[in-house]
JSON list of C-alpha atoms in Angstrom, two decimals:
[
{"chain": "A", "resi": 145, "resn": "UNK", "atom": "CA", "xyz": [11.16, -18.49, -5.50]},
{"chain": "A", "resi": 146, "resn": "UNK", "atom": "CA", "xyz": [9.58, -21.79, -6.50]},
{"chain": "A", "resi": 147, "resn": "UNK", "atom": "CA", "xyz": [12.80, -23.63, -5.64]},
{"chain": "A", "resi": 148, "resn": "UNK", "atom": "CA", "xyz": [12.69, -22.06, -2.18]},
{"chain": "A", "resi": 149, "resn": "UNK", "atom": "CA", "xyz": [9.15, -23.29, -1.59]},
{"chain": "A", "resi": 150, "resn": "UNK", "atom": "CA", "xyz": [7.50, -19.90, -1.96]},
{"chain": "A", "resi": 151, "resn": "UNK", "atom": "CA", "xyz": [4.01, -20.43, -3.35]},
{"chain": "A", "resi": 152, "resn": "UNK", "atom": "CA", "xyz": [2.85, -17.18, -4.90]},
{"chain": "A", "resi": 153, "resn": "UNK", "atom": "CA", "xyz": [-0.92, -16.59, -4.85]},
{"chain": "A", "resi": 154, "resn": "UNK", "atom": "CA", "xyz": [-2.22, -16.16, -8.39]},
{"chain": "A", "resi": 155, "resn": "UNK", "atom": "CA", "xyz": [-4.44, -13.23, -7.35]},
{"chain": "A", "resi": 156, "resn": "UNK", "atom": "CA", "xyz": [-1.39, -11.23, -6.24]},
{"chain": "A", "resi": 157, "resn": "UNK", "atom": "CA", "xyz": [1.37, -12.49, -8.47]},
{"chain": "A", "resi": 158, "resn": "UNK", "atom": "CA", "xyz": [-0.43, -13.41, -11.68]},
{"chain": "A", "resi": 159, "resn": "UNK", "atom": "CA", "xyz": [1.18, -14.83, -14.76]},
{"chain": "A", "resi": 160, "resn": "UNK", "atom": "CA", "xyz": [2.98, -12.57, -17.16]},
{"chain": "A", "resi": 161, "resn": "UNK", "atom": "CA", "xyz": [3.80, -8.88, -16.92]},
{"chain": "A", "resi": 162, "resn": "UNK", "atom": "CA", "xyz": [1.53, -8.03, -13.97]},
{"chain": "A", "resi": 163, "resn": "UNK", "atom": "CA", "xyz": [3.07, -10.73, -11.78]},
{"chain": "A", "resi": 164, "resn": "UNK", "atom": "CA", "xyz": [6.55, -9.70, -12.82]},
{"chain": "A", "resi": 165, "resn": "UNK", "atom": "CA", "xyz": [5.79, -6.07, -11.91]},
{"chain": "A", "resi": 166, "resn": "UNK", "atom": "CA", "xyz": [4.64, -7.10, -8.43]},
{"chain": "A", "resi": 167, "resn": "UNK", "atom": "CA", "xyz": [7.82, -9.13, -7.89]},
{"chain": "A", "resi": 168, "resn": "UNK", "atom": "CA", "xyz": [9.87, -6.19, -9.16]},
{"chain": "A", "resi": 169, "resn": "UNK", "atom": "CA", "xyz": [8.27, -3.94, -6.51]},
{"chain": "A", "resi": 170, "resn": "UNK", "atom": "CA", "xyz": [9.59, -6.29, -3.84]},
{"chain": "A", "resi": 171, "resn": "UNK", "atom": "CA", "xyz": [13.00, -6.56, -5.51]},
{"chain": "A", "resi": 172, "resn": "UNK", "atom": "CA", "xyz": [13.32, -2.77, -5.59]},
{"chain": "A", "resi": 173, "resn": "UNK", "atom": "CA", "xyz": [12.09, -2.39, -2.03]},
{"chain": "A", "resi": 174, "resn": "UNK", "atom": "CA", "xyz": [14.67, -4.81, -0.65]},
{"chain": "A", "resi": 175, "resn": "UNK", "atom": "CA", "xyz": [17.58, -3.64, -2.84]},
{"chain": "A", "resi": 176, "resn": "UNK", "atom": "CA", "xyz": [18.23, -6.82, -4.80]},
{"chain": "A", "resi": 177, "resn": "UNK", "atom": "CA", "xyz": [19.16, -4.85, -7.88]},
{"chain": "A", "resi": 178, "resn": "UNK", "atom": "CA", "xyz": [21.52, -2.57, -5.95]},
{"chain": "A", "resi": 179, "resn": "UNK", "atom": "CA", "xyz": [23.55, -5.43, -4.42]},
{"chain": "A", "resi": 180, "resn": "UNK", "atom": "CA", "xyz": [27.28, -4.92, -4.93]},
{"chain": "A", "resi": 181, "resn": "UNK", "atom": "CA", "xyz": [28.34, -8.45, -4.14]},
{"chain": "A", "resi": 182, "resn": "UNK", "atom": "CA", "xyz": [26.97, -11.97, -4.30]},
{"chain": "A", "resi": 183, "resn": "UNK", "atom": "CA", "xyz": [26.68, -11.96, -0.51]},
{"chain": "A", "resi": 184, "resn": "UNK", "atom": "CA", "xyz": [24.63, -8.73, -0.58]},
{"chain": "A", "resi": 185, "resn": "UNK", "atom": "CA", "xyz": [22.42, -10.16, -3.33]},
{"chain": "A", "resi": 186, "resn": "UNK", "atom": "CA", "xyz": [21.78, -13.37, -1.37]},
{"chain": "A", "resi": 187, "resn": "UNK", "atom": "CA", "xyz": [20.93, -11.43, 1.80]},
{"chain": "A", "resi": 188, "resn": "UNK", "atom": "CA", "xyz": [18.60, -9.16, -0.16]},
{"chain": "A", "resi": 189, "resn": "UNK", "atom": "CA", "xyz": [17.00, -12.16, -1.89]},
{"chain": "A", "resi": 190, "resn": "UNK", "atom": "CA", "xyz": [16.35, -13.88, 1.44]},
{"chain": "A", "resi": 191, "resn": "UNK", "atom": "CA", "xyz": [14.79, -10.72, 2.88]},
{"chain": "A", "resi": 192, "resn": "UNK", "atom": "CA", "xyz": [12.69, -10.34, -0.26]},
{"chain": "A", "resi": 193, "resn": "UNK", "atom": "CA", "xyz": [11.42, -13.93, -0.16]},
{"chain": "A", "resi": 194, "resn": "UNK", "atom": "CA", "xyz": [10.64, -13.66, 3.54]},
{"chain": "A", "resi": 195, "resn": "UNK", "atom": "CA", "xyz": [8.68, -10.46, 3.00]},
{"chain": "A", "resi": 196, "resn": "UNK", "atom": "CA", "xyz": [6.81, -11.90, 0.02]},
{"chain": "A", "resi": 197, "resn": "UNK", "atom": "CA", "xyz": [5.72, -14.85, 2.19]},
{"chain": "A", "resi": 198, "resn": "UNK", "atom": "CA", "xyz": [4.65, -12.50, 4.99]},
{"chain": "A", "resi": 199, "resn": "UNK", "atom": "CA", "xyz": [2.83, -10.20, 2.57]},
{"chain": "A", "resi": 200, "resn": "UNK", "atom": "CA", "xyz": [0.93, -13.07, 0.95]},
{"chain": "A", "resi": 201, "resn": "UNK", "atom": "CA", "xyz": [-0.17, -14.38, 4.37]},
{"chain": "A", "resi": 202, "resn": "UNK", "atom": "CA", "xyz": [-1.17, -10.89, 5.56]},
{"chain": "A", "resi": 203, "resn": "UNK", "atom": "CA", "xyz": [-3.04, -10.14, 2.33]},
{"chain": "A", "resi": 204, "resn": "UNK", "atom": "CA", "xyz": [-5.03, -13.38, 2.56]},
{"chain": "A", "resi": 205, "resn": "UNK", "atom": "CA", "xyz": [-6.41, -12.53, 6.01]},
{"chain": "A", "resi": 206, "resn": "UNK", "atom": "CA", "xyz": [-6.75, -8.74, 5.78]},
{"chain": "A", "resi": 207, "resn": "UNK", "atom": "CA", "xyz": [-10.33, -7.46, 5.48]},
{"chain": "A", "resi": 208, "resn": "UNK", "atom": "CA", "xyz": [-10.19, -4.91, 2.67]},
{"chain": "A", "resi": 209, "resn": "UNK", "atom": "CA", "xyz": [-13.11, -2.57, 2.14]},
{"chain": "A", "resi": 210, "resn": "UNK", "atom": "CA", "xyz": [-14.73, -3.35, -1.24]},
{"chain": "A", "resi": 211, "resn": "UNK", "atom": "CA", "xyz": [-14.06, -0.69, -3.91]},
{"chain": "A", "resi": 212, "resn": "UNK", "atom": "CA", "xyz": [-17.75, 0.20, -4.17]},
{"chain": "A", "resi": 213, "resn": "UNK", "atom": "CA", "xyz": [-17.83, 1.05, -0.46]},
{"chain": "A", "resi": 214, "resn": "UNK", "atom": "CA", "xyz": [-14.76, 3.30, -0.62]},
{"chain": "A", "resi": 215, "resn": "UNK", "atom": "CA", "xyz": [-16.82, 6.07, -2.26]},
{"chain": "A", "resi": 216, "resn": "UNK", "atom": "CA", "xyz": [-18.46, 6.70, 1.12]},
{"chain": "A", "resi": 217, "resn": "UNK", "atom": "CA", "xyz": [-15.02, 7.67, 2.47]},
{"chain": "A", "resi": 218, "resn": "UNK", "atom": "CA", "xyz": [-14.03, 10.15, -0.26]},
{"chain": "A", "resi": 219, "resn": "UNK", "atom": "CA", "xyz": [-13.90, 12.95, 2.29]},
{"chain": "A", "resi": 220, "resn": "UNK", "atom": "CA", "xyz": [-10.83, 11.22, 3.75]},
{"chain": "A", "resi": 221, "resn": "UNK", "atom": "CA", "xyz": [-9.14, 9.70, 0.69]},
{"chain": "A", "resi": 222, "resn": "UNK", "atom": "CA", "xyz": [-9.71, 9.96, -3.06]},
{"chain": "A", "resi": 223, "resn": "UNK", "atom": "CA", "xyz": [-7.87, 9.30, -6.30]},
{"chain": "A", "resi": 224, "resn": "UNK", "atom": "CA", "xyz": [-6.82, 11.84, -8.90]},
{"chain": "A", "resi": 225, "resn": "UNK", "atom": "CA", "xyz": [-5.07, 11.39, -12.21]},
{"chain": "A", "resi": 226, "resn": "UNK", "atom": "CA", "xyz": [-3.35, 10.09, -14.05]},
{"chain": "A", "resi": 227, "resn": "UNK", "atom": "CA", "xyz": [-1.21, 13.19, -14.44]},
{"chain": "A", "resi": 228, "resn": "UNK", "atom": "CA", "xyz": [0.84, 14.08, -17.53]},
{"chain": "A", "resi": 229, "resn": "UNK", "atom": "CA", "xyz": [3.55, 11.60, -16.45]},
{"chain": "A", "resi": 230, "resn": "UNK", "atom": "CA", "xyz": [0.99, 8.80, -16.05]},
{"chain": "A", "resi": 231, "resn": "UNK", "atom": "CA", "xyz": [0.95, 8.69, -12.24]},
{"chain": "A", "resi": 232, "resn": "UNK", "atom": "CA", "xyz": [-2.12, 8.20, -10.10]},
{"chain": "A", "resi": 233, "resn": "UNK", "atom": "CA", "xyz": [-2.37, 10.32, -6.95]},
{"chain": "A", "resi": 234, "resn": "UNK", "atom": "CA", "xyz": [-3.99, 9.20, -3.71]},
{"chain": "A", "resi": 235, "resn": "UNK", "atom": "CA", "xyz": [-5.05, 12.33, -1.85]},
{"chain": "A", "resi": 236, "resn": "UNK", "atom": "CA", "xyz": [-5.50, 12.02, 1.92]},
{"chain": "A", "resi": 237, "resn": "UNK", "atom": "CA", "xyz": [-7.07, 14.69, 4.10]},
{"chain": "A", "resi": 238, "resn": "UNK", "atom": "CA", "xyz": [-5.44, 13.96, 7.45]},
{"chain": "A", "resi": 239, "resn": "UNK", "atom": "CA", "xyz": [-7.71, 16.35, 9.35]},
{"chain": "A", "resi": 240, "resn": "UNK", "atom": "CA", "xyz": [-10.77, 14.49, 8.01]},
{"chain": "A", "resi": 241, "resn": "UNK", "atom": "CA", "xyz": [-9.10, 11.16, 8.84]},
{"chain": "A", "resi": 242, "resn": "UNK", "atom": "CA", "xyz": [-8.45, 12.22, 12.44]},
{"chain": "A", "resi": 243, "resn": "UNK", "atom": "CA", "xyz": [-12.02, 13.48, 12.77]},
{"chain": "A", "resi": 244, "resn": "UNK", "atom": "CA", "xyz": [-13.44, 10.26, 11.31]},
{"chain": "A", "resi": 245, "resn": "UNK", "atom": "CA", "xyz": [-11.25, 8.19, 13.63]},
{"chain": "A", "resi": 246, "resn": "UNK", "atom": "CA", "xyz": [-12.97, 9.81, 16.60]},
{"chain": "A", "resi": 247, "resn": "UNK", "atom": "CA", "xyz": [-16.38, 8.87, 15.21]},
{"chain": "A", "resi": 248, "resn": "UNK", "atom": "CA", "xyz": [-15.74, 5.53, 13.50]},
{"chain": "A", "resi": 249, "resn": "UNK", "atom": "CA", "xyz": [-12.59, 4.36, 15.23]},
{"chain": "A", "resi": 250, "resn": "UNK", "atom": "CA", "xyz": [-9.00, 4.62, 14.04]},
{"chain": "A", "resi": 251, "resn": "UNK", "atom": "CA", "xyz": [-8.84, 0.99, 12.86]},
{"chain": "A", "resi": 252, "resn": "UNK", "atom": "CA", "xyz": [-11.64, 1.58, 10.35]},
{"chain": "A", "resi": 253, "resn": "UNK", "atom": "CA", "xyz": [-10.02, 4.77, 9.06]},
{"chain": "A", "resi": 254, "resn": "UNK", "atom": "CA", "xyz": [-6.72, 2.92, 8.66]},
{"chain": "A", "resi": 255, "resn": "UNK", "atom": "CA", "xyz": [-8.58, 0.18, 6.74]},
{"chain": "A", "resi": 256, "resn": "UNK", "atom": "CA", "xyz": [-9.97, 2.87, 4.42]},
{"chain": "A", "resi": 257, "resn": "UNK", "atom": "CA", "xyz": [-6.43, 4.05, 3.63]},
{"chain": "A", "resi": 258, "resn": "UNK", "atom": "CA", "xyz": [-5.01, 0.55, 3.15]},
{"chain": "A", "resi": 259, "resn": "UNK", "atom": "CA", "xyz": [-8.00, -0.46, 1.04]},
{"chain": "A", "resi": 260, "resn": "UNK", "atom": "CA", "xyz": [-7.56, 2.60, -1.15]},
{"chain": "A", "resi": 261, "resn": "UNK", "atom": "CA", "xyz": [-3.93, 1.68, -1.80]},
{"chain": "A", "resi": 262, "resn": "UNK", "atom": "CA", "xyz": [-4.95, -1.88, -2.66]},
{"chain": "A", "resi": 263, "resn": "UNK", "atom": "CA", "xyz": [-7.64, -0.57, -5.00]},
{"chain": "A", "resi": 264, "resn": "UNK", "atom": "CA", "xyz": [-5.13, 1.69, -6.72]},
{"chain": "A", "resi": 265, "resn": "UNK", "atom": "CA", "xyz": [-2.54, -1.05, -7.20]},
{"chain": "A", "resi": 266, "resn": "UNK", "atom": "CA", "xyz": [-4.89, -3.90, -8.15]},
{"chain": "A", "resi": 267, "resn": "UNK", "atom": "CA", "xyz": [-7.57, -2.06, -10.14]},
{"chain": "A", "resi": 268, "resn": "UNK", "atom": "CA", "xyz": [-6.78, 1.52, -11.12]},
{"chain": "A", "resi": 269, "resn": "UNK", "atom": "CA", "xyz": [-3.26, 0.97, -12.47]},
{"chain": "A", "resi": 270, "resn": "UNK", "atom": "CA", "xyz": [-4.34, -1.88, -14.77]},
{"chain": "A", "resi": 271, "resn": "UNK", "atom": "CA", "xyz": [-7.55, -0.09, -15.84]},
{"chain": "A", "resi": 272, "resn": "UNK", "atom": "CA", "xyz": [-5.87, 3.15, -16.87]},
{"chain": "A", "resi": 273, "resn": "UNK", "atom": "CA", "xyz": [-2.59, 1.52, -17.95]},
{"chain": "A", "resi": 274, "resn": "UNK", "atom": "CA", "xyz": [-0.67, 4.15, -16.04]},
{"chain": "A", "resi": 275, "resn": "UNK", "atom": "CA", "xyz": [2.71, 4.28, -14.39]},
{"chain": "A", "resi": 276, "resn": "UNK", "atom": "CA", "xyz": [2.97, 1.63, -11.66]},
{"chain": "A", "resi": 277, "resn": "UNK", "atom": "CA", "xyz": [4.38, 4.15, -9.18]},
{"chain": "A", "resi": 278, "resn": "UNK", "atom": "CA", "xyz": [1.62, 5.70, -7.11]},
{"chain": "A", "resi": 279, "resn": "UNK", "atom": "CA", "xyz": [1.96, 9.13, -5.57]},
{"chain": "A", "resi": 280, "resn": "UNK", "atom": "CA", "xyz": [0.44, 9.93, -2.18]},
{"chain": "A", "resi": 281, "resn": "UNK", "atom": "CA", "xyz": [-0.28, 13.41, -0.84]},
{"chain": "A", "resi": 282, "resn": "UNK", "atom": "CA", "xyz": [-1.25, 13.86, 2.80]},
{"chain": "A", "resi": 283, "resn": "UNK", "atom": "CA", "xyz": [-2.76, 17.25, 3.57]},
{"chain": "A", "resi": 284, "resn": "UNK", "atom": "CA", "xyz": [-1.94, 17.95, 7.21]},
{"chain": "A", "resi": 285, "resn": "UNK", "atom": "CA", "xyz": [-2.96, 21.60, 7.24]},
{"chain": "A", "resi": 286, "resn": "UNK", "atom": "CA", "xyz": [-4.92, 22.52, 10.33]},
{"chain": "A", "resi": 287, "resn": "UNK", "atom": "CA", "xyz": [-3.89, 19.41, 12.28]},
{"chain": "A", "resi": 288, "resn": "UNK", "atom": "CA", "xyz": [-2.40, 20.02, 15.71]},
{"chain": "A", "resi": 289, "resn": "UNK", "atom": "CA", "xyz": [0.83, 18.08, 16.29]},
{"chain": "A", "resi": 290, "resn": "UNK", "atom": "CA", "xyz": [-0.52, 16.59, 19.56]},
{"chain": "A", "resi": 291, "resn": "UNK", "atom": "CA", "xyz": [-3.45, 15.03, 17.67]},
{"chain": "A", "resi": 292, "resn": "UNK", "atom": "CA", "xyz": [-1.07, 13.67, 15.06]},
{"chain": "A", "resi": 293, "resn": "UNK", "atom": "CA", "xyz": [1.17, 12.05, 17.67]},
{"chain": "A", "resi": 294, "resn": "UNK", "atom": "CA", "xyz": [-1.77, 10.52, 19.57]},
{"chain": "A", "resi": 295, "resn": "UNK", "atom": "CA", "xyz": [-3.02, 8.84, 16.38]},
{"chain": "A", "resi": 296, "resn": "UNK", "atom": "CA", "xyz": [0.38, 7.81, 15.01]},
{"chain": "A", "resi": 297, "resn": "UNK", "atom": "CA", "xyz": [0.35, 4.38, 16.71]},
{"chain": "A", "resi": 298, "resn": "UNK", "atom": "CA", "xyz": [-2.92, 3.37, 15.11]},
{"chain": "A", "resi": 299, "resn": "UNK", "atom": "CA", "xyz": [-1.64, 4.02, 11.61]},
{"chain": "A", "resi": 300, "resn": "UNK", "atom": "CA", "xyz": [1.61, 2.17, 12.35]},
{"chain": "A", "resi": 301, "resn": "UNK", "atom": "CA", "xyz": [-0.35, -0.89, 13.57]},
{"chain": "A", "resi": 302, "resn": "UNK", "atom": "CA", "xyz": [-2.70, -1.07, 10.57]},
{"chain": "A", "resi": 303, "resn": "UNK", "atom": "CA", "xyz": [-0.82, -3.84, 8.79]},
{"chain": "A", "resi": 304, "resn": "UNK", "atom": "CA", "xyz": [-0.69, -6.17, 11.77]}
]
């Protein structure tokens, strides 16, 4: 990555094991380890480096909600665990999220969800020394499909 001019922010890709784990998440996501040929590996590596650059730029400008302020949104999203296998679980009440999006705006609700994920990855996993794979449960009971479809675009745009 360094030879390709990719400057990894220390806050995201720290030295040692934690930085290696973050890079491994990208490698797994873009199938570097599953490449069956040198050509496939090079294509996957280029996609991975491109996405790491984009992620670092996005992360630097995204306005995450501070962890202390997330407690006010526990009706929408909260953490449970770790379970017996060492996984943390982010629980999301989609009905509460849709309701809150009407009151507070869908962009703020989406920020709550993204900020919770960031909090889990950056703080909870290291604090509890648990499995680095997070589990997410979205409770959609009682949500009408029309409401879900109307709000789908907001949640797809959250990272942009």
